[in-house]
CSV table of C-alpha atoms in Angstrom, one decimal:
chain,number,residue,atom,x,y,z
Z,1,MET,CA,89.2,135.0,109.8
Z,2,GLU,CA,88.1,136.5,106.6
Z,3,ILE,CA,88.2,140.2,106.7
Z,4,LEU,CA,84.2,140.7,106.1
Z,5,PRO,CA,83.6,144.4,106.7
Z,6,LEU,CA,79.9,145.1,108.0
Z,7,GLY,CA,79.7,148.5,105.7
Z,8,ARG,CA,77.8,150.2,108.4
Z,9,THR,CA,78.8,151.8,112.2
Z,10,THR,CA,75.6,152.3,113.4
Z,11,PHE,CA,73.8,149.6,114.8
Z,12,GLY,CA,70.2,148.3,117.3
Z,13,ASN,CA,67.7,151.5,118.0
Z,14,PRO,CA,68.7,154.2,120.5
Z,15,ALA,CA,65.0,153.8,121.7
Z,16,ASN,CA,65.7,150.1,122.9
Z,17,ALA,CA,68.5,151.7,125.0
Z,18,GLY,CA,68.3,149.6,127.9
Z,19,ASN,CA,66.9,146.5,126.6
Z,20,VAL,CA,68.7,143.1,127.3
Z,21,LEU,CA,68.2,139.2,127.1
Z,22,SER,CA,67.3,137.4,130.0
Z,23,LYS,CA,69.6,135.4,130.7
Z,24,GLU,CA,67.5,131.9,129.6
Z,25,ASP,CA,66.7,133.4,126.6
Z,26,ALA,CA,70.6,134.3,125.9
Z,27,ASN,CA,71.2,130.8,126.8
Z,28,ALA,CA,68.7,129.2,125.0
Z,29,LEU,CA,70.1,131.2,122.0
Z,30,LEU,CA,73.5,130.2,122.4
Z,31,ARG,CA,72.4,126.4,122.8
Z,32,GLU,CA,70.2,126.7,119.5
Z,33,TRP,CA,73.6,128.4,117.3
Z,34,VAL,CA,76.4,127.2,118.7
Z,35,LYS,CA,76.8,123.7,118.5
Z,36,ASN,CA,80.3,123.4,119.3
Z,37,GLU,CA,81.1,122.9,122.8
Z,38,LYS,CA,84.5,124.7,123.0
Z,39,LEU,CA,83.1,127.8,121.4
Z,40,GLN,CA,80.4,128.0,123.9
Z,41,LEU,CA,82.9,127.1,126.7
Z,42,HIS,CA,84.5,130.2,125.1
Z,43,MET,CA,81.8,132.4,124.8
Z,44,ARG,CA,81.2,131.5,128.0
Z,45,GLN,CA,84.4,132.6,129.5
Z,46,VAL,CA,84.6,135.9,127.4
Z,47,GLY,CA,81.2,136.6,129.4
Z,48,HIS,CA,81.9,136.1,132.1
Z,49,LEU,CA,85.2,137.9,132.3
Z,50,MET,CA,83.3,140.8,131.3
Z,51,ARG,CA,80.9,140.6,134.1
Z,52,CYS,CA,83.7,140.4,135.7
Z,53,TRP,CA,85.3,143.2,134.6
Z,54,ALA,CA,82.2,145.7,134.5
Z,55,ALA,CA,82.0,144.6,138.4
Z,56,GLU,CA,85.1,145.4,139.5
Z,57,SER,CA,86.9,148.0,137.4
Z,58,GLU,CA,83.8,149.6,135.8
Z,59,LYS,CA,81.8,149.3,139.7
Z,60,LEU,CA,78.5,148.5,137.4
Z,61,ASP,CA,75.3,146.8,139.6
Z,62,GLU,CA,73.8,144.0,138.9
Z,63,ALA,CA,72.2,145.4,135.9
Z,64,GLY,CA,74.7,146.7,134.1
Z,65,GLN,CA,77.3,143.8,134.5
Z,66,TRP,CA,74.9,141.3,132.3
Z,67,ARG,CA,74.5,143.9,130.0
Z,68,TRP,CA,78.6,143.4,130.1
Z,69,GLU,CA,78.6,139.6,130.1
Z,70,LEU,CA,75.6,139.6,127.4
Z,71,ALA,CA,77.8,141.5,124.4
Z,72,GLY,CA,80.7,138.6,125.6
Z,73,LEU,CA,78.1,136.0,126.0
Z,74,LEU,CA,76.6,136.3,122.1
Z,75,HIS,CA,80.0,138.0,120.4
Z,76,ASP,CA,80.4,134.7,118.2
Z,77,ALA,CA,77.3,133.7,118.9
Z,78,ASP,CA,76.7,132.7,114.4
Z,79,TRP,CA,80.5,131.2,113.8
Z,80,ASP,CA,79.1,128.3,114.5
Z,81,LEU,CA,76.8,127.6,111.2
Z,82,TRP,CA,77.4,130.5,109.8
Z,83,PRO,CA,80.9,131.6,109.3
Z,84,GLU,CA,80.5,133.6,106.4
Z,85,LEU,CA,77.9,135.4,107.9
Z,86,HIS,CA,80.2,136.6,111.2
Z,87,CYS,CA,78.6,138.9,112.6
Z,88,ARG,CA,76.5,140.1,111.2
Z,89,LYS,CA,73.5,137.7,112.1
Z,90,ILE,CA,74.3,137.8,115.6
Z,91,ILE,CA,73.8,141.9,114.9
Z,92,GLU,CA,70.5,142.0,112.4
Z,93,GLU,CA,69.2,139.1,115.5
Z,94,LEU,CA,69.9,141.4,118.2
Z,95,GLU,CA,68.5,144.3,116.5
Z,96,ARG,CA,65.1,142.3,115.6
Z,97,LEU,CA,65.2,141.4,119.5
Z,98,GLN,CA,66.0,145.1,120.1
Z,99,VAL,CA,68.7,144.7,122.2
Z,100,ASP,CA,70.2,147.6,123.5
Z,101,PRO,CA,72.9,149.6,120.8
Z,102,GLU,CA,75.6,149.6,122.6
Z,103,ILE,CA,75.6,145.7,123.1
Z,104,ILE,CA,74.9,145.5,119.6
Z,105,ARG,CA,77.9,147.4,118.9
Z,106,ALA,CA,80.3,145.8,121.3
Z,107,ILE,CA,79.8,142.5,119.8
Z,108,ALA,CA,80.8,145.0,116.0
Z,109,SER,CA,83.3,145.7,117.1
Z,110,HIS,CA,85.3,142.6,118.2
Z,111,GLY,CA,87.5,142.7,115.7
Z,112,PRO,CA,87.6,146.1,113.9
Z,113,ARG,CA,90.0,144.8,110.8
Z,114,TYR,CA,87.5,142.3,110.0
Z,115,PHE,CA,84.6,143.9,110.5
Z,116,GLY,CA,85.6,147.8,110.3
Z,117,VAL,CA,83.6,148.7,113.1
Z,118,GLU,CA,86.3,151.0,115.9
Z,119,PRO,CA,85.9,149.8,119.6
Z,120,GLU,CA,84.7,153.6,120.8
Z,121,SER,CA,83.4,152.7,124.4
Z,122,ASN,CA,84.9,151.0,127.2
Z,123,MET,CA,82.1,147.6,126.7
Z,124,ASP,CA,83.8,147.7,123.1
Z,125,LYS,CA,87.1,148.1,123.5
Z,126,MET,CA,87.1,145.4,126.7
Z,127,LEU,CA,85.2,142.8,124.8
Z,128,TYR,CA,87.6,142.8,121.6
Z,129,ALA,CA,90.8,142.8,124.8
Z,130,PHE,CA,89.5,139.7,126.3
Z,131,ASP,CA,88.4,137.5,122.9
Z,132,GLU,CA,92.1,136.7,121.8
Z,133,LEU,CA,93.5,136.9,125.1
Z,134,SER,CA,91.2,134.8,126.8
Z,135,GLY,CA,91.2,132.1,123.9
Z,136,LEU,CA,95.1,132.2,124.4
Z,137,VAL,CA,95.2,131.8,128.3
Z,138,HIS,CA,92.3,128.9,127.9
Z,139,ALA,CA,94.9,126.9,125.8
Z,140,TYR,CA,98.2,127.5,128.1
Z,141,SER,CA,96.0,125.8,130.4
Z,142,LEU,CA,95.1,123.1,128.7
Z,143,MET,CA,98.9,121.8,128.5
Z,144,ARG,CA,99.2,122.9,132.2
Z,145,PRO,CA,99.0,119.8,134.7
Z,146,ASP,CA,97.2,121.7,136.7
Z,147,GLY,CA,95.6,124.1,134.4
Z,148,TYR,CA,94.9,127.9,135.3
Z,149,ALA,CA,95.8,126.9,139.2
Z,150,GLY,CA,99.7,128.8,139.6
Z,151,MET,CA,99.7,130.2,136.3
Z,152,ASP,CA,101.5,133.5,136.5
Z,153,ILE,CA,101.7,136.2,133.8
Z,154,LYS,CA,105.3,135.1,132.6
Z,155,GLY,CA,104.2,131.6,131.8
Z,156,VAL,CA,101.6,133.2,129.4
Z,157,LYS,CA,103.8,135.7,128.0
Z,158,LYS,CA,106.1,132.9,126.4
Z,159,ARG,CA,103.6,131.6,124.7
Z,160,LEU,CA,102.7,134.7,123.3
Z,161,LYS,CA,106.0,135.4,121.7
Z,162,GLU,CA,105.7,131.6,120.3
Z,163,LYS,CA,104.1,132.1,117.2
Z,164,SER,CA,103.4,128.4,116.9
Z,165,PHE,CA,101.9,128.3,119.8
Z,166,ALA,CA,97.4,128.4,119.7
Z,167,ALA,CA,98.5,129.7,115.8
Z,168,ASN,CA,95.3,130.6,115.4
Z,169,VAL,CA,94.9,133.4,118.1
Z,170,SER,CA,96.2,136.9,116.8
Z,171,ARG,CA,99.1,138.8,118.8
Z,172,GLU,CA,98.5,141.4,116.2
Z,173,ASP,CA,95.0,142.0,117.6
Z,174,ILE,CA,96.0,141.2,121.2
Z,175,GLN,CA,98.4,144.0,120.9
Z,176,ASP,CA,96.3,146.5,119.1
Z,177,ALA,CA,93.4,145.7,122.1
Z,178,CYS,CA,95.8,146.7,125.1
Z,179,MET,CA,96.7,149.9,123.4
Z,180,ARG,CA,93.1,151.3,122.9
Z,181,ALA,CA,92.1,149.9,126.1
Z,182,GLY,CA,94.9,151.6,127.6
Z,183,ILE,CA,96.2,148.8,129.6
Z,184,ALA,CA,99.3,147.1,130.0
Z,185,GLN,CA,99.3,143.4,128.9
Z,186,ASP,CA,100.6,142.3,132.2
Z,187,GLU,CA,97.3,143.5,133.7
Z,188,LEU,CA,95.3,142.4,131.3
Z,189,ILE,CA,96.4,139.0,131.6
Z,190,GLY,CA,96.9,138.9,135.2
Z,191,PHE,CA,92.7,139.7,135.3
Z,192,VAL,CA,92.7,137.5,132.3
Z,193,ILE,CA,94.3,134.3,135.3
Z,194,ALA,CA,92.8,135.8,138.1
Z,195,ASN,CA,88.8,135.8,137.0
Z,196,GLN,CA,88.8,132.4,135.2
Z,197,LEU,CA,85.3,130.7,134.7
Z,198,GLN,CA,85.2,128.6,136.9
Z,199,GLN,CA,84.2,124.9,135.3
């Protein structure tokens, strides 16, 4: 992916803390902006993983879980129609819609070496962690007769080492994200396998 620094590290208005889009509005935006069904699926998978992590590891209530899911659901919303403006376009749209700055910042920091925004909060770090890894795990599921059923950590790690497999997935980013989140790679892979979005 091309390096497109955002040129800023603060996003949204602090007065909008706690503001979210409704599920209906978020899904409408996703459908309007993302025509590629594979990308839509990726975004929904990342959103689902964010919700599961918020519930299991952050012990957040339903409202908190939706905030995390929303960050995952919309993190690549502008990639399909405006790749040259990724992720400027979605940030500007969420700022216009007066969405919670924490959600906007998580989206801005999901690729620190591309956008120049360092992941700081747990939400930032986990969005970065789930983005690339979930893509690789999903690619692996497509080549298995039983998909995710029976998938193990060892199999995923074997694919991680094969640079030609899902070559567009950055192994460097996966390693960096695990380190920043302070989570062992095996633990994160296990979580992604165990919490896949049911089709």
